[in-house]
PDB file of C-alpha atoms in Angstrom:
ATOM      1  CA  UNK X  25     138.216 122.706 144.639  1.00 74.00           C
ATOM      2  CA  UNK X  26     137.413 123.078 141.233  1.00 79.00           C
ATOM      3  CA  UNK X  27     134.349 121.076 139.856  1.00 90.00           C
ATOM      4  CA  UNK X  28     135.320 119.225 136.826  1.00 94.00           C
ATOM      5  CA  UNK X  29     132.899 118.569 133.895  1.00 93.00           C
ATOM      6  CA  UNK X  30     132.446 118.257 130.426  1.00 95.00           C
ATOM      7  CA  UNK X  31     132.842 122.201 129.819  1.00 95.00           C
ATOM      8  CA  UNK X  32     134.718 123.723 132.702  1.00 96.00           C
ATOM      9  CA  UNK X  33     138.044 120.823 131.919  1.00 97.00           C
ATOM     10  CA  UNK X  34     139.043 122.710 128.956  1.00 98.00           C
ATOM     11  CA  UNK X  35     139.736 125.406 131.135  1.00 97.00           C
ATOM     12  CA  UNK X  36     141.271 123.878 133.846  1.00 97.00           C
ATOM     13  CA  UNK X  37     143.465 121.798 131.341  1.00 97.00           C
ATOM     14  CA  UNK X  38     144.936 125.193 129.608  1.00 98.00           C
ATOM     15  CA  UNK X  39     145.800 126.547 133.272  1.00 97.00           C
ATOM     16  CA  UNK X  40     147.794 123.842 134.430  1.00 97.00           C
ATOM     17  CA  UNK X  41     150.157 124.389 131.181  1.00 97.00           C
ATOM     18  CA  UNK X  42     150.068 128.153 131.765  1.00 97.00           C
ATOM     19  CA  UNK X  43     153.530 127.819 132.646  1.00 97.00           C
ATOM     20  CA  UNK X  44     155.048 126.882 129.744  1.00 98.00           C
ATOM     21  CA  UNK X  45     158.008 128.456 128.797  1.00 98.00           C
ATOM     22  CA  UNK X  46     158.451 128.199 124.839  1.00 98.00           C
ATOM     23  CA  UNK X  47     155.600 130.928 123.943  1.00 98.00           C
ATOM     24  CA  UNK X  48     155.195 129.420 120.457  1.00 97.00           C
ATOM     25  CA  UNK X  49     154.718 125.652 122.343  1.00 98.00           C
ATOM     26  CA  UNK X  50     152.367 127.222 124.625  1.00 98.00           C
ATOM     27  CA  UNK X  51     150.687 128.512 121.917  1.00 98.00           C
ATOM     28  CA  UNK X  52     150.187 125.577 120.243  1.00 98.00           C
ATOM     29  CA  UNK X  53     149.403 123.800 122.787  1.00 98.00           C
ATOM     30  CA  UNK X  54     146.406 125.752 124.046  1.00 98.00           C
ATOM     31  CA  UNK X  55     144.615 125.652 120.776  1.00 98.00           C
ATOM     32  CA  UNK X  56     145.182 121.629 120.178  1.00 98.00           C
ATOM     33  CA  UNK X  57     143.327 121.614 124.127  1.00 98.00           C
ATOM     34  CA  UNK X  58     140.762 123.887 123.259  1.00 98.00           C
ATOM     35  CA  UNK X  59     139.863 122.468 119.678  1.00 98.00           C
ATOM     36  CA  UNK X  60     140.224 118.775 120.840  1.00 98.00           C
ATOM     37  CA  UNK X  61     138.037 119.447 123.475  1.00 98.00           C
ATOM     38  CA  UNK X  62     136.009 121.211 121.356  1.00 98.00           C
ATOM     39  CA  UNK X  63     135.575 118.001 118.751  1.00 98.00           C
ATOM     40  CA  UNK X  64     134.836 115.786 121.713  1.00 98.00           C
ATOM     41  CA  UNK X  65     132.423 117.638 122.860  1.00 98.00           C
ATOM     42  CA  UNK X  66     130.466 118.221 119.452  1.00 98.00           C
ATOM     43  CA  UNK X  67     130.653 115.047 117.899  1.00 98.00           C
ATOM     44  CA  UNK X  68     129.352 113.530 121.776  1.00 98.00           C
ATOM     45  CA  UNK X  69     132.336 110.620 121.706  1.00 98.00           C
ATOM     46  CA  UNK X  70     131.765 107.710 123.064  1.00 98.00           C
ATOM     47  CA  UNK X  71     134.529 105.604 125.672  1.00 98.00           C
ATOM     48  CA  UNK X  72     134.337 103.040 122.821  1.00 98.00           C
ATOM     49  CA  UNK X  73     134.831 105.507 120.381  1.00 98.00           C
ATOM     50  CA  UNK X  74     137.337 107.192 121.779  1.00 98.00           C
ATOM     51  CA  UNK X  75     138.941 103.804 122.344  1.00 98.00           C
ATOM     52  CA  UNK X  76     139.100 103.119 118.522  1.00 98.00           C
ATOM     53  CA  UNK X  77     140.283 106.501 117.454  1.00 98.00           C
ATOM     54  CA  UNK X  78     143.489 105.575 119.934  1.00 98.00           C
ATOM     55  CA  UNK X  79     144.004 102.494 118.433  1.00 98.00           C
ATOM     56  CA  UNK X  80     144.025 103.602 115.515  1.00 98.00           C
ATOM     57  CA  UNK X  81     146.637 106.345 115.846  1.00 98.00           C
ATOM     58  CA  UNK X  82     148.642 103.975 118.008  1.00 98.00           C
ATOM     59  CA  UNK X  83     148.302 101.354 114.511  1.00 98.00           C
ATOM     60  CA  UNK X  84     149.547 104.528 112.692  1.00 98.00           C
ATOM     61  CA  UNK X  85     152.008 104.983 114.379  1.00 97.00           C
ATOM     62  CA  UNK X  86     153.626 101.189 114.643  1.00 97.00           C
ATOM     63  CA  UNK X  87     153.170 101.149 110.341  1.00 96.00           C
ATOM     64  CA  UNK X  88     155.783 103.679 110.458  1.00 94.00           C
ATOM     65  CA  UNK X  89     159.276 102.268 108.888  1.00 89.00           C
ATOM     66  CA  UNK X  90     162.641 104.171 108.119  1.00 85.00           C
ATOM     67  CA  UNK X  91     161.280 104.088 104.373  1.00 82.00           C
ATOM     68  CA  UNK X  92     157.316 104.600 104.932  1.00 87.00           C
ATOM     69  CA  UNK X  93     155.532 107.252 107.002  1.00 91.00           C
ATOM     70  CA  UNK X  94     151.783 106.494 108.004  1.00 94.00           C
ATOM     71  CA  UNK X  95     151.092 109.606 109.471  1.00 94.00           C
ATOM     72  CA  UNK X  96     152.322 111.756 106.858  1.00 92.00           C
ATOM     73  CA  UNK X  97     150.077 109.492 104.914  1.00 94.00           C
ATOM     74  CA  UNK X  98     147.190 109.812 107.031  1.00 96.00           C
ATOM     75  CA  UNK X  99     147.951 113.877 107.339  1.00 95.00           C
ATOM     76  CA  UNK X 100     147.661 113.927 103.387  1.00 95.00           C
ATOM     77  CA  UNK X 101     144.725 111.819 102.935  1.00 97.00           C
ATOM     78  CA  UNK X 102     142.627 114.181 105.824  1.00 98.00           C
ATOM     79  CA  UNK X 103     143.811 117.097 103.278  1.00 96.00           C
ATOM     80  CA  UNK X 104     146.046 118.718 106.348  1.00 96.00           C
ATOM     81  CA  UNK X 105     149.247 118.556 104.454  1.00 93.00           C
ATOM     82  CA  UNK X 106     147.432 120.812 101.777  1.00 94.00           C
ATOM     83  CA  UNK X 107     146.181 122.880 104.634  1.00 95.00           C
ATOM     84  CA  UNK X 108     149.363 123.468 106.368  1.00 92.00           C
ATOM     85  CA  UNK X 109     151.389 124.048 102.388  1.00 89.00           C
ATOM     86  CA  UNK X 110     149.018 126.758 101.771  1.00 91.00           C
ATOM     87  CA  UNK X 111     149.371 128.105 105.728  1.00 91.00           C
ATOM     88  CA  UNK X 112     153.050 128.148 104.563  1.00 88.00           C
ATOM     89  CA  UNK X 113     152.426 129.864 100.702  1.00 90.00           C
ATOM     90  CA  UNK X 114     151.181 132.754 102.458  1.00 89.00           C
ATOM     91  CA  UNK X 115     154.517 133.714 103.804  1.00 87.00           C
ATOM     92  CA  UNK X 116     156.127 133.278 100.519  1.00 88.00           C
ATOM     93  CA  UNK X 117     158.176 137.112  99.697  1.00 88.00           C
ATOM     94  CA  UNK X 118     157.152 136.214  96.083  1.00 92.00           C
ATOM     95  CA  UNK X 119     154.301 133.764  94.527  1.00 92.00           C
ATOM     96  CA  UNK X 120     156.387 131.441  92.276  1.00 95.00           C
ATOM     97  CA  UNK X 121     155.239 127.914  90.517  1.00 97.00           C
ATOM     98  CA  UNK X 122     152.614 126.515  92.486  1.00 95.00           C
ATOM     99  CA  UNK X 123     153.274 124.551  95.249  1.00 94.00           C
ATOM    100  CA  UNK X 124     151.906 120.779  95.569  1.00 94.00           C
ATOM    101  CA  UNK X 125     152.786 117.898  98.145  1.00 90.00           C
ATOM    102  CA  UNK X 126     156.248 116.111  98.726  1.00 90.00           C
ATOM    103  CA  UNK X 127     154.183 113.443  99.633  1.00 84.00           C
ATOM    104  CA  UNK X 128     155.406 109.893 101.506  1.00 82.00           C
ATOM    105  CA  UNK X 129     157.849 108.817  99.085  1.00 88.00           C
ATOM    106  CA  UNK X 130     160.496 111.422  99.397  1.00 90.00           C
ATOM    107  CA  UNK X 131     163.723 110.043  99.713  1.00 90.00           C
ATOM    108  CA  UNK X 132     167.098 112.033 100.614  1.00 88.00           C
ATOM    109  CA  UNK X 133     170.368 111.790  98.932  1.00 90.00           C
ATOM    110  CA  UNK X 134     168.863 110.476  95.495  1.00 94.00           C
ATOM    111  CA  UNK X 135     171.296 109.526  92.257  1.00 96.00           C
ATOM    112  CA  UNK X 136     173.282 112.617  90.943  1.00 97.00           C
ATOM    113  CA  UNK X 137     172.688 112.746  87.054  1.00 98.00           C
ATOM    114  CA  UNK X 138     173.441 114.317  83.948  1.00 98.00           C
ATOM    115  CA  UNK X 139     171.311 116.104  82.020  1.00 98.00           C
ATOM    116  CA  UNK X 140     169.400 114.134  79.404  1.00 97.00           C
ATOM    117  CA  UNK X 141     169.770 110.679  81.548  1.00 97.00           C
ATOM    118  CA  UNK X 142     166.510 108.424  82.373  1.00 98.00           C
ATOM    119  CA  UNK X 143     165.909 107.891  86.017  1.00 98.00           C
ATOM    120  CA  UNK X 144     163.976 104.831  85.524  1.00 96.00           C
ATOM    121  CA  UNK X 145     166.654 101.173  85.197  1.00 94.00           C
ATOM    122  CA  UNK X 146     163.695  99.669  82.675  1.00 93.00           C
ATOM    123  CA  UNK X 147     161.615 101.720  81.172  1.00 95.00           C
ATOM    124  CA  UNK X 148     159.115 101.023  78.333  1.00 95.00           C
ATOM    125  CA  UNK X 149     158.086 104.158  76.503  1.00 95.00           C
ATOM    126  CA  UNK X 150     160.219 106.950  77.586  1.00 97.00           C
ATOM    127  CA  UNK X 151     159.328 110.633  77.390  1.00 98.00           C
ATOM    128  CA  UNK X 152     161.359 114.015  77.781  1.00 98.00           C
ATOM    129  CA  UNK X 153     160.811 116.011  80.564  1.00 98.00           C
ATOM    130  CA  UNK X 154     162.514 119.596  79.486  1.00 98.00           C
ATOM    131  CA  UNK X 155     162.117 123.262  80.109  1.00 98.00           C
ATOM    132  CA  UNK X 156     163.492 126.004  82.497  1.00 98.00           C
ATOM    133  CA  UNK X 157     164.180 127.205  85.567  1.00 98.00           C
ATOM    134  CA  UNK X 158     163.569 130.935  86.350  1.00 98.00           C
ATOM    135  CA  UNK X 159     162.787 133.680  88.905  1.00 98.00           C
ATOM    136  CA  UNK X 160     159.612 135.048  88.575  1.00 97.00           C
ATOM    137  CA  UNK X 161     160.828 137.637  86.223  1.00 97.00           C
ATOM    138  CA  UNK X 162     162.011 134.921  83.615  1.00 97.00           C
ATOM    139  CA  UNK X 163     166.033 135.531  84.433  1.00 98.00           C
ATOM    140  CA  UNK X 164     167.547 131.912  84.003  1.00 98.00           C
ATOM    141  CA  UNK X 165     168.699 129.895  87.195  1.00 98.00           C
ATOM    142  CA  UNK X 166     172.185 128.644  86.140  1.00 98.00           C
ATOM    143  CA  UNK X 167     172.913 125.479  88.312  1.00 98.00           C
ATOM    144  CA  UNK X 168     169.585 125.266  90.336  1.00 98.00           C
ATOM    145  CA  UNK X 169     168.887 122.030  92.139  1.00 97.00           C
ATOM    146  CA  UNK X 170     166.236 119.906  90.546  1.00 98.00           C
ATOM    147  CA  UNK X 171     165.322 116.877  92.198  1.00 97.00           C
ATOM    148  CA  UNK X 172     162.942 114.344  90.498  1.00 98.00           C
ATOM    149  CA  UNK X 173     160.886 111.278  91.804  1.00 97.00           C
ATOM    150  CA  UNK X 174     157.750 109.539  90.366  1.00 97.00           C
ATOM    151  CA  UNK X 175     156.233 106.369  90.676  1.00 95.00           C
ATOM    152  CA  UNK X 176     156.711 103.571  87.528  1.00 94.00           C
ATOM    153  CA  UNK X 177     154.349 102.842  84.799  1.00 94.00           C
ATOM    154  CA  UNK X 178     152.939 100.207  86.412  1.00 94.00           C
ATOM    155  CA  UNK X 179     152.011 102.741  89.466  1.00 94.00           C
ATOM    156  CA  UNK X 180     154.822 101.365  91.857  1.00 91.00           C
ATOM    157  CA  UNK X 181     157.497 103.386  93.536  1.00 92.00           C
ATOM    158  CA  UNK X 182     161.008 101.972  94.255  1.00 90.00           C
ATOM    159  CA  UNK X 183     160.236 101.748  98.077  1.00 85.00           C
ATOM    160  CA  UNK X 184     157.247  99.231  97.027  1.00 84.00           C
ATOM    161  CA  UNK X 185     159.298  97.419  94.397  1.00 78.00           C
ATOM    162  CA  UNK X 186     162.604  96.941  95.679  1.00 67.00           C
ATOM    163  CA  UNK X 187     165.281  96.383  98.392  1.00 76.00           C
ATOM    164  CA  UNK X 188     164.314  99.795  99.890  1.00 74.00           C
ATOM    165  CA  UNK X 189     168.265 100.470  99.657  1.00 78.00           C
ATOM    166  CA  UNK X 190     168.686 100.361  95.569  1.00 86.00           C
ATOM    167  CA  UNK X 191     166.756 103.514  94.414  1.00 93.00           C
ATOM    168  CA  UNK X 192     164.640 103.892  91.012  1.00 95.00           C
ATOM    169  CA  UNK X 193     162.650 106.368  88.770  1.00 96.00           C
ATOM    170  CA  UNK X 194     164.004 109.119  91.175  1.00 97.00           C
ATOM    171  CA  UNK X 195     167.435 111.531  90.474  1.00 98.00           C
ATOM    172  CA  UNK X 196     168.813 114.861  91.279  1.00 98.00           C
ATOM    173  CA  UNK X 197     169.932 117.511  88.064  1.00 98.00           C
ATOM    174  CA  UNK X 198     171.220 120.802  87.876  1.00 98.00           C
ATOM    175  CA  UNK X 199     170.300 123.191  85.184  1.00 98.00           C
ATOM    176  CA  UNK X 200     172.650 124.481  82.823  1.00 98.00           C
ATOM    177  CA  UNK X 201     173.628 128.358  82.381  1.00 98.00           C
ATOM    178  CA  UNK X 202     170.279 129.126  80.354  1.00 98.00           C
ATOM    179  CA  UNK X 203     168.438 127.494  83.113  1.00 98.00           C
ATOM    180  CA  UNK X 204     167.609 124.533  80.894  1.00 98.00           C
ATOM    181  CA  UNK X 205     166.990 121.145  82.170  1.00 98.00           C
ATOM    182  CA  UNK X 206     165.699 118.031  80.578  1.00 98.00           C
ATOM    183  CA  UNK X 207     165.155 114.683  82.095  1.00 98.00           C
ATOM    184  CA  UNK X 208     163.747 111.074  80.428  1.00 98.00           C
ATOM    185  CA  UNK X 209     161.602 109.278  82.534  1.00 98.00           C
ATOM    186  CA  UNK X 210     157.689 107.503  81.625  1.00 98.00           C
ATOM    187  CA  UNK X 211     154.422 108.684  82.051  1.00 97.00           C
ATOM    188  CA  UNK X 212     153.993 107.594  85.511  1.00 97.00           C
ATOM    189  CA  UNK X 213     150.594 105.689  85.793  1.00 96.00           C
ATOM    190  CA  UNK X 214     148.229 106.940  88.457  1.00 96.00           C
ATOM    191  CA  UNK X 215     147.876 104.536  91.604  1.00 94.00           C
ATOM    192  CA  UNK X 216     146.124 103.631  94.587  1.00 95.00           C
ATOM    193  CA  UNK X 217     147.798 104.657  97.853  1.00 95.00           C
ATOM    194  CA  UNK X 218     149.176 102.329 100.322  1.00 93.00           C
ATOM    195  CA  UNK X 219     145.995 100.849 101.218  1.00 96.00           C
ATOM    196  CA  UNK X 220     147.531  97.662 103.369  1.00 95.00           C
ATOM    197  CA  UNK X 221     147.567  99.590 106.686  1.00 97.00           C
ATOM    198  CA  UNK X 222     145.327 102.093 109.205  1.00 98.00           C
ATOM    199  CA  UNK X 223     144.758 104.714 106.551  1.00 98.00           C
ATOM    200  CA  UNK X 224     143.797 102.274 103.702  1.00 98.00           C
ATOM    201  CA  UNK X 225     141.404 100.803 106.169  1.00 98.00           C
ATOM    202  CA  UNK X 226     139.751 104.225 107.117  1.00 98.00           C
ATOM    203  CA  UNK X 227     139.960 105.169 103.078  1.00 98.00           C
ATOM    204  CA  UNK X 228     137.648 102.159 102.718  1.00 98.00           C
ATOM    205  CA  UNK X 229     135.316 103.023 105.677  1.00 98.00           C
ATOM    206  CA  UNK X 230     134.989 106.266 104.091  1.00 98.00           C
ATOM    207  CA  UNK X 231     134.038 104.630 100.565  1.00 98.00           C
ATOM    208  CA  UNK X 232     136.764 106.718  98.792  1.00 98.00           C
ATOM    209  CA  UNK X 233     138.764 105.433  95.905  1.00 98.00           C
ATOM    210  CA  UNK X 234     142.397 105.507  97.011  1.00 97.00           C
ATOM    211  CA  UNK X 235     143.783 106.438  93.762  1.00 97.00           C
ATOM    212  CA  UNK X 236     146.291 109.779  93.106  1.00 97.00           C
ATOM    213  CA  UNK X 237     146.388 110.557  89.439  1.00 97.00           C
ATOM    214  CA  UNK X 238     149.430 110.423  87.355  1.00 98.00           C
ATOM    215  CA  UNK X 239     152.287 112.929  88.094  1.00 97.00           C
ATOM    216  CA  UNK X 240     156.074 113.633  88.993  1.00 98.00           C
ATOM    217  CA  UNK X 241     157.420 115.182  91.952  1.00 97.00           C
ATOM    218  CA  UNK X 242     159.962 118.385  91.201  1.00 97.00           C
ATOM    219  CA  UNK X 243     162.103 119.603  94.366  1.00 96.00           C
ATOM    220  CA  UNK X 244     163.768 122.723  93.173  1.00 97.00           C
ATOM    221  CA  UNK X 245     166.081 125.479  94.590  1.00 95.00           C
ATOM    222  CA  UNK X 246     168.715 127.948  93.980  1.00 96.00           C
ATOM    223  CA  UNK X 247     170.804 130.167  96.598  1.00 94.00           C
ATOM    224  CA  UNK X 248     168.720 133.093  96.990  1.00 93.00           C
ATOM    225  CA  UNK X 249     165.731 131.541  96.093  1.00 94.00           C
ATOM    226  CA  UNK X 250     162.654 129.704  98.022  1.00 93.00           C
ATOM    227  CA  UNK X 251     162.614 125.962  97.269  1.00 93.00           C
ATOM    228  CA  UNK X 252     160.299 124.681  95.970  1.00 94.00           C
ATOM    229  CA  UNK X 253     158.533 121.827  96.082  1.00 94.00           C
ATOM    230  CA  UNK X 254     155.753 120.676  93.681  1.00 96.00           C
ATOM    231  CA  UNK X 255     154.803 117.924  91.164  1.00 97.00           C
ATOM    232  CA  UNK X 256     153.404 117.700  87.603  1.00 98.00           C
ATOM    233  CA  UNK X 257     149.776 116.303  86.551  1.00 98.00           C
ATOM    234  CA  UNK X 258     149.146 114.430  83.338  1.00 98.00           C
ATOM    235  CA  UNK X 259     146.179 115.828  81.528  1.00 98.00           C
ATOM    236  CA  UNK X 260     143.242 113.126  81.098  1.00 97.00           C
ATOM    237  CA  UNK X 261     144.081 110.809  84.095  1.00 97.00           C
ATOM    238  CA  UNK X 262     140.273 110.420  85.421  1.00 97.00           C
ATOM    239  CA  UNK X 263     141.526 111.138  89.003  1.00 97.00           C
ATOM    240  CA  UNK X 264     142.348 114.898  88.473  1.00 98.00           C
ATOM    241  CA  UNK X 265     139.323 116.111  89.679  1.00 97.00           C
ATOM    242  CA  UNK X 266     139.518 113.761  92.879  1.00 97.00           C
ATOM    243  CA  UNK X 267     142.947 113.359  94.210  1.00 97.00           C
ATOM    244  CA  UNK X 268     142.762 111.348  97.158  1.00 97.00           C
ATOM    245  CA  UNK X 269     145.456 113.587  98.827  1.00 96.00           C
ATOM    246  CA  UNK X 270     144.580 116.955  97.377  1.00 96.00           C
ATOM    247  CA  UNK X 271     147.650 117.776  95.215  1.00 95.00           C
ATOM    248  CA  UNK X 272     146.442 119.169  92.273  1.00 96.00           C
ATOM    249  CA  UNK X 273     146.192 122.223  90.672  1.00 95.00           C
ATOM    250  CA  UNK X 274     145.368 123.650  87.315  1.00 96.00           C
ATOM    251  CA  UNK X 275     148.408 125.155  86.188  1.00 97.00           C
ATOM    252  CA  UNK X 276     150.301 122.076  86.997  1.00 98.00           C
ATOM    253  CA  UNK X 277     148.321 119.349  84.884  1.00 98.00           C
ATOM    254  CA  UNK X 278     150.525 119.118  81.413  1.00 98.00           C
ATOM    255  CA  UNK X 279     149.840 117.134  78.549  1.00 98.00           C
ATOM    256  CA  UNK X 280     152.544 114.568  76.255  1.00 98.00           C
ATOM    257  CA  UNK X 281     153.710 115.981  73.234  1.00 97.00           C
ATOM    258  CA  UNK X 282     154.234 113.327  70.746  1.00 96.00           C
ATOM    259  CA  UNK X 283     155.347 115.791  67.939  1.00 93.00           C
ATOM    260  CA  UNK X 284     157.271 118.249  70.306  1.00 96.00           C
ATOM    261  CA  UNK X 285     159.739 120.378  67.201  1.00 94.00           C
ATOM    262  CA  UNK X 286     161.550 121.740  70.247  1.00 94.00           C
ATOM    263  CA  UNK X 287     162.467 118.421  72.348  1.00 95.00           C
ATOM    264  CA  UNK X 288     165.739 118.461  73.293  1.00 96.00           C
ATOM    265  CA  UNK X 289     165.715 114.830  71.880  1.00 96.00           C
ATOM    266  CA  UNK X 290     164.116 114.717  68.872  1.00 94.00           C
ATOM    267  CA  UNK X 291     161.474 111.983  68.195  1.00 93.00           C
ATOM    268  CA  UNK X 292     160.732 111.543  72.070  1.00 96.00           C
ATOM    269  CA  UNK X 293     157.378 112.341  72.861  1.00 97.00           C
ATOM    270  CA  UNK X 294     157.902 115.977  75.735  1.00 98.00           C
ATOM    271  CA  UNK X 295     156.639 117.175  78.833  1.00 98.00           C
ATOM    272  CA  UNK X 296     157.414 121.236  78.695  1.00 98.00           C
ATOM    273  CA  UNK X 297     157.254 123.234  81.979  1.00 98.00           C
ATOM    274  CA  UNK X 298     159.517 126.260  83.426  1.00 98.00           C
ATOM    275  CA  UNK X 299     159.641 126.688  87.009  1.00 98.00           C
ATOM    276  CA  UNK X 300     159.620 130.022  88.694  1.00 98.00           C
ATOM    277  CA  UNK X 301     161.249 130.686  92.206  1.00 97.00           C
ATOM    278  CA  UNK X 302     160.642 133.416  94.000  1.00 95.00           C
ATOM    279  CA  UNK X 303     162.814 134.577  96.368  1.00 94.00           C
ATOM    280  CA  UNK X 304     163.559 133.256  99.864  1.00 90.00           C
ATOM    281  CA  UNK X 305     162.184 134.307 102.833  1.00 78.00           C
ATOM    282  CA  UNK X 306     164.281 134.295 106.217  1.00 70.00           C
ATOM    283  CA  UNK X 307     163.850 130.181 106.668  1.00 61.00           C
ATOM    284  CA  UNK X 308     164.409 130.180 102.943  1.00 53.00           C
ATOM    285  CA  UNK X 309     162.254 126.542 102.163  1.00 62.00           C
ATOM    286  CA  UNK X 310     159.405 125.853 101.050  1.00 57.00           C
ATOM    287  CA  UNK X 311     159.237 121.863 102.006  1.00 58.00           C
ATOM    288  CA  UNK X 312     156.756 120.839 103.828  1.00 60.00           C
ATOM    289  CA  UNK X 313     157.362 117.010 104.475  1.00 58.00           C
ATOM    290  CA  UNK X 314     160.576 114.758 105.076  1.00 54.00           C
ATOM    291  CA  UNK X 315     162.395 111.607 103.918  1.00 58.00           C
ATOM    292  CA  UNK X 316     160.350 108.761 106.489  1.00 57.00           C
ATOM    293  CA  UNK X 317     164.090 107.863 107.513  1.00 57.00           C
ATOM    294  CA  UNK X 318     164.451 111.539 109.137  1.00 55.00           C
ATOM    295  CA  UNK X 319     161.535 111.635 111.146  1.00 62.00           C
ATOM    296  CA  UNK X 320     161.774 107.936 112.421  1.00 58.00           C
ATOM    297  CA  UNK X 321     165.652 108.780 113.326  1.00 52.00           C
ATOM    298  CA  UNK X 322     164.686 111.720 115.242  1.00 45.00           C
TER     299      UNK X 322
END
């Protein structure tokens, strides 16, 4: 018989799931033993310890609704969502806009719109979002998908707001035959993230602020084309530089234009930005993340 210790279980762990018959599962599974084991070992865990870090992902885990997702939360604020989008860049067949997060508050099946309508039911200053959407070579994208959600400029999303059922300051576009689209929304304000469950309480063990800075989510796609998912970054927010979730990226911080001669409505301050899709790849998408309601239903 096999003795059992500290080292030698790692071992004996991958060997009894030798037989696995998915490769890719087998795969995966061996490195989670071998790297969790690893972990254990280095950071010396306690029972008690050990103890905690199960009740907390079982508290995770039960904060998870139909309309909010703790773990994709918790993944973002540990910076493994970033990790995982750029694992996921590198099979890209051509480097388009950069990618950012989809983030918790994704929701499915959001308002169709015209061009030129406001997403948000009560807004106080509005702005125009407006620009284009190319491939990487700058031909237009007649009719591309453009999907928009942000949070309010108080900091609030709809799901925190409302009856999770009536949506706000979210809609779905398509571009014209130039590739033009333009959209009025606010300047979101930057907020704190959900701080009233597991991950707020480990985001205040950690002494970290909480706070995202200011920006709007873009989900955009095309036939032919990789989707793409990624947000814009207002220029000045004092979070930029500290994103509790990692999102942001220099060419994706803009700034307002309150004397924009080529708004598409004239006397509104502007956002400007063209997207660039490159093309798709065999799975075709570049999402990573999910409306909560998808993964709780499944």
């Amino acid at each position: 018989m096999r003795k059992i210790d500290e080292n030698t279980i790692t071992d004996a762990a991958i060997e009894q799931m030798s037989g696995t018959p998915d490769p890719r599962l087998k795969e995966i599974m061996e490195c989670l033993v071998k790297h969790l084991h690893a972990f254990a070992r280095e950071a010396d865990l306690t029972p008690e310890e050990w103890l905690a870090g199960i009740s907390f992902l079982t508290a995770v885990g039960q904060k998870c609704t139909p309309y909010r997702q703790e773990f994709i939360l918790l993944s973002d604020t540990l910076g493994l969502s970033t990790c995982i989008n750029a694992l996921h860049d590198k099979h890209a067949v051509e480097d388009g806009t950069k990618t950012s997060l989809l983030g918790p508050f994704y929701r499915q099946d959001s308002p169709e719109m015209s061009l030129g309508e406001g997403i948000v039911k009560q807004p106080h200053k509005e702005v125009v979002v407006y620009g284009k959407v190319t491939d990487i070579h700058g031909k237009p994208l007649a009719n591309a998908s453009v999907e928009i959600w942000q949070s309010d400029e108080t900091g609030s999303y709809d799901l925190q707001k409302h009856d999770p059922s009536v949506m706000d300051m979210r809609g779905h576009f398509h571009t014209k035959e130039d590739g033009t689209y333009y959209v009025k929304t606010v300047v979101p304000l930057g907020y704190m993230i959900p701080m009233d469950g597991p991950v707020g309480d480990m985001i205040r063990a950690q002494n970290r602020h909480g706070y995202r800075p200011s920006h709007i989510h873009f989900l955009i796609g095309a036939p032919g084309y990789r989707e793409l998912v990624t947000a814009l970054y207002t220029y000045g927010d004092e979070h930029l530089d500290s994103d509790t979730v990692f999102g942001v990226t220099d060419s994706l911080v803009v700034k307002v234009n309150d004397n924009d001669p080529n708004s598409p409505i004239p006397g509104m301050p502007a956002i400007h930005y063209d997207f660039a899709l490159g093309a798709a790849a065999a799975d075709g998408s570049g999402r990573v993340g999910a409306d909560p309601s998808q993964i709780v239903s499944h």
